[in-house]
């Protein structure tokens, strides 16, 4: 019984403190505001709120998210997505470009790896991208000109191929960053 009196006294003190500090009126005024305040910008280039539409954690800061028919990727702000006429092909095709560099993609049952894995002019590495086993392709030297990625078993047993040709080292790094932001629907 002693504990119950102590608990009742504590509730009475808390109610009195709440009532003195504004009570129900203060509660109504604060109800229109968000419960948790968003962080204030740090002037570091970070984007908060609806401007940052990228969901993938691999997305570099300041890039935009682009949704295609079957997947999404993040692109630098100066890059654009162009969709090919799908009535001509048995697969979904398009390109990402900034005017000086272009990366082509194909998604469907007939997509092929851009370079045979026996080609010694390219280095092949393997990563997990969008939860799938991906072959990354990078030119190694003379006459190697393809930068790309190939996923052999994307959703619904479709294949995915994306590649750029004759990309300079900076564009290659950008291309690999784009590849790693891939997310299938």
CSV table of C-alpha atoms in Angstrom, one decimal:
chain,number,residue,atom,x,y,z
A,1,UNK,CA,0.0,0.0,0.0
A,2,UNK,CA,2.9,2.3,0.7
A,3,UNK,CA,4.2,1.8,-2.8
A,4,UNK,CA,0.8,2.7,-4.2
A,5,UNK,CA,0.7,6.0,-2.2
A,6,UNK,CA,4.3,6.8,-3.4
A,7,UNK,CA,3.3,6.1,-7.1
A,8,UNK,CA,0.1,8.3,-6.7
A,9,UNK,CA,2.1,11.1,-5.2
A,10,UNK,CA,4.6,10.9,-8.1
A,11,UNK,CA,1.8,11.1,-10.7
A,12,UNK,CA,0.3,14.1,-8.9
A,13,UNK,CA,3.6,15.9,-9.0
A,14,UNK,CA,4.1,15.2,-12.7
A,15,UNK,CA,0.5,16.3,-13.5
A,16,UNK,CA,1.1,19.5,-11.5
A,17,UNK,CA,4.4,20.2,-13.4
A,18,UNK,CA,2.7,19.5,-16.7
A,19,UNK,CA,-0.2,21.8,-15.9
A,20,UNK,CA,2.0,24.7,-14.7
A,21,UNK,CA,4.3,24.5,-17.8
A,22,UNK,CA,1.3,25.0,-20.2
A,23,UNK,CA,-0.7,21.9,-19.9
A,24,UNK,CA,-3.3,21.1,-22.6
A,25,UNK,CA,-2.9,24.4,-24.3
A,26,UNK,CA,0.8,23.9,-24.9
A,27,UNK,CA,0.1,20.3,-26.1
A,28,UNK,CA,-2.3,21.7,-28.7
A,29,UNK,CA,0.2,24.3,-30.0
A,30,UNK,CA,3.0,21.7,-30.4
A,31,UNK,CA,0.8,19.2,-32.1
A,32,UNK,CA,1.1,20.9,-35.5
A,33,UNK,CA,4.9,20.6,-35.5
A,34,UNK,CA,6.9,17.4,-36.3
A,35,UNK,CA,7.9,15.4,-33.3
A,36,UNK,CA,11.5,15.1,-34.5
A,37,UNK,CA,13.3,18.1,-35.9
A,38,UNK,CA,15.2,17.4,-39.2
A,39,UNK,CA,19.0,18.2,-38.9
A,40,UNK,CA,20.1,21.6,-40.1
A,41,UNK,CA,22.3,21.7,-43.2
A,42,UNK,CA,26.0,21.6,-42.4
A,43,UNK,CA,27.1,23.4,-45.5
A,44,UNK,CA,29.0,20.3,-46.6
A,45,UNK,CA,27.0,19.7,-49.8
A,46,UNK,CA,24.7,17.2,-48.1
A,47,UNK,CA,21.0,17.3,-49.2
A,48,UNK,CA,18.2,16.8,-46.8
A,49,UNK,CA,14.5,16.3,-47.6
A,50,UNK,CA,12.8,15.7,-50.9
A,51,UNK,CA,15.7,16.9,-53.1
A,52,UNK,CA,17.6,13.7,-52.2
A,53,UNK,CA,15.4,11.0,-53.9
A,54,UNK,CA,18.1,8.4,-53.9
A,55,UNK,CA,17.4,5.4,-51.8
A,56,UNK,CA,20.5,3.3,-52.5
A,57,UNK,CA,23.3,3.8,-49.9
A,58,UNK,CA,25.9,3.6,-52.7
A,59,UNK,CA,24.6,6.8,-54.2
A,60,UNK,CA,27.2,9.6,-54.1
A,61,UNK,CA,26.1,12.9,-52.5
A,62,UNK,CA,24.5,15.3,-54.9
A,63,UNK,CA,23.5,12.7,-57.6
A,64,UNK,CA,20.0,12.2,-58.8
A,65,UNK,CA,18.0,9.0,-58.9
A,66,UNK,CA,16.6,8.0,-62.3
A,67,UNK,CA,13.9,5.4,-62.6
A,68,UNK,CA,13.6,3.3,-65.7
A,69,UNK,CA,11.0,0.7,-66.6
A,70,UNK,CA,12.7,-2.2,-64.7
A,71,UNK,CA,15.4,-0.6,-62.5
A,72,UNK,CA,16.7,2.6,-61.0
A,73,UNK,CA,20.2,4.1,-60.9
A,74,UNK,CA,21.8,7.2,-59.6
A,75,UNK,CA,23.4,9.6,-62.1
A,76,UNK,CA,25.5,12.8,-61.7
A,77,UNK,CA,23.3,15.9,-62.2
A,78,UNK,CA,24.7,16.6,-65.7
A,79,UNK,CA,23.8,13.1,-67.0
A,80,UNK,CA,20.5,12.2,-68.7
A,81,UNK,CA,18.6,9.0,-69.4
A,82,UNK,CA,17.4,8.2,-73.0
A,83,UNK,CA,15.1,5.3,-73.6
A,84,UNK,CA,15.3,3.4,-76.9
A,85,UNK,CA,12.2,2.4,-78.9
A,86,UNK,CA,11.2,-0.9,-77.3
A,87,UNK,CA,9.1,-2.0,-80.2
A,88,UNK,CA,12.2,-2.8,-82.3
A,89,UNK,CA,14.0,-5.0,-79.7
A,90,UNK,CA,13.2,-8.1,-77.7
A,91,UNK,CA,14.7,-6.4,-74.7
A,92,UNK,CA,14.7,-3.1,-72.9
A,93,UNK,CA,17.4,-0.7,-74.1
A,94,UNK,CA,18.6,2.8,-73.5
A,95,UNK,CA,21.5,5.0,-72.6
A,96,UNK,CA,22.9,7.3,-69.9
A,97,UNK,CA,24.9,10.3,-71.3
A,98,UNK,CA,26.4,13.6,-70.4
A,99,UNK,CA,27.1,14.6,-74.0
A,100,UNK,CA,30.8,13.5,-74.0
A,101,UNK,CA,30.4,10.0,-72.5
A,102,UNK,CA,27.7,7.5,-73.1
A,103,UNK,CA,26.8,4.3,-71.3
A,104,UNK,CA,24.5,1.8,-73.1
A,105,UNK,CA,22.3,-0.8,-71.3
A,106,UNK,CA,20.2,-3.8,-72.3
A,107,UNK,CA,17.9,-5.7,-70.0
A,108,UNK,CA,16.3,-8.9,-71.3
A,109,UNK,CA,16.8,-12.6,-72.1
A,110,UNK,CA,19.2,-11.9,-75.0
A,111,UNK,CA,21.5,-9.4,-73.2
A,112,UNK,CA,25.1,-10.6,-73.5
A,113,UNK,CA,28.4,-9.8,-71.7
A,114,UNK,CA,30.0,-6.9,-73.6
A,115,UNK,CA,33.4,-8.6,-73.8
A,116,UNK,CA,34.2,-12.3,-73.6
A,117,UNK,CA,35.8,-13.3,-70.3
A,118,UNK,CA,38.8,-14.8,-72.2
A,119,UNK,CA,39.7,-11.3,-73.6
A,120,UNK,CA,43.1,-10.4,-72.1
A,121,UNK,CA,42.7,-6.7,-72.9
A,122,UNK,CA,40.2,-6.4,-70.1
A,123,UNK,CA,40.2,-7.1,-66.3
A,124,UNK,CA,37.2,-8.9,-64.9
A,125,UNK,CA,36.3,-8.6,-61.3
A,126,UNK,CA,33.2,-9.9,-59.5
A,127,UNK,CA,31.0,-7.9,-57.1
A,128,UNK,CA,27.5,-8.1,-55.6
A,129,UNK,CA,25.3,-5.4,-57.1
A,130,UNK,CA,21.6,-5.1,-56.3
A,131,UNK,CA,21.9,-8.5,-54.6
A,132,UNK,CA,23.1,-10.2,-57.8
A,133,UNK,CA,26.5,-11.6,-58.8
A,134,UNK,CA,27.9,-9.0,-61.3
A,135,UNK,CA,30.9,-9.2,-63.6
A,136,UNK,CA,32.7,-5.8,-63.8
A,137,UNK,CA,34.8,-5.2,-66.9
A,138,UNK,CA,37.6,-2.7,-67.1
A,139,UNK,CA,40.1,-2.1,-70.0
A,140,UNK,CA,43.7,-2.9,-69.1
A,141,UNK,CA,45.7,-1.4,-71.8
A,142,UNK,CA,46.3,-1.3,-75.5
A,143,UNK,CA,43.1,-2.0,-77.6
A,144,UNK,CA,40.9,-2.5,-74.5
A,145,UNK,CA,38.1,0.0,-74.8
A,146,UNK,CA,35.1,-1.4,-72.9
A,147,UNK,CA,34.0,-0.5,-69.4
A,148,UNK,CA,31.0,-2.4,-68.3
A,149,UNK,CA,29.0,-4.7,-66.0
A,150,UNK,CA,27.0,-7.8,-66.7
A,151,UNK,CA,24.5,-9.6,-64.5
A,152,UNK,CA,23.6,-13.1,-65.7
A,153,UNK,CA,20.6,-13.7,-63.6
A,154,UNK,CA,18.7,-10.6,-62.8
A,155,UNK,CA,15.0,-10.8,-61.7
A,156,UNK,CA,12.8,-13.2,-63.7
A,157,UNK,CA,15.9,-14.8,-65.2
A,158,UNK,CA,16.5,-11.7,-67.3
A,159,UNK,CA,20.1,-10.6,-68.0
A,160,UNK,CA,21.5,-7.1,-67.7
A,161,UNK,CA,24.3,-5.6,-69.6
A,162,UNK,CA,25.6,-2.0,-69.3
A,163,UNK,CA,28.8,-0.7,-71.0
A,164,UNK,CA,30.6,2.4,-72.3
A,165,UNK,CA,33.3,2.5,-74.9
A,166,UNK,CA,36.5,4.6,-75.0
A,167,UNK,CA,35.8,6.2,-71.7
A,168,UNK,CA,38.6,8.3,-70.1
A,169,UNK,CA,39.7,7.4,-66.5
A,170,UNK,CA,37.4,9.9,-64.9
A,171,UNK,CA,34.4,8.7,-67.0
A,172,UNK,CA,35.3,5.1,-66.1
A,173,UNK,CA,35.2,5.9,-62.4
A,174,UNK,CA,31.8,7.6,-62.9
A,175,UNK,CA,30.5,4.6,-64.8
A,176,UNK,CA,31.5,2.2,-62.1
A,177,UNK,CA,29.8,4.4,-59.5
A,178,UNK,CA,26.7,4.4,-61.7
A,179,UNK,CA,26.8,0.6,-62.0
A,180,UNK,CA,27.0,0.1,-58.2
A,181,UNK,CA,23.8,2.2,-57.6
A,182,UNK,CA,21.7,-0.2,-59.7
A,183,UNK,CA,18.5,-1.4,-58.0
A,184,UNK,CA,15.9,-3.7,-59.7
A,185,UNK,CA,12.2,-3.3,-59.0
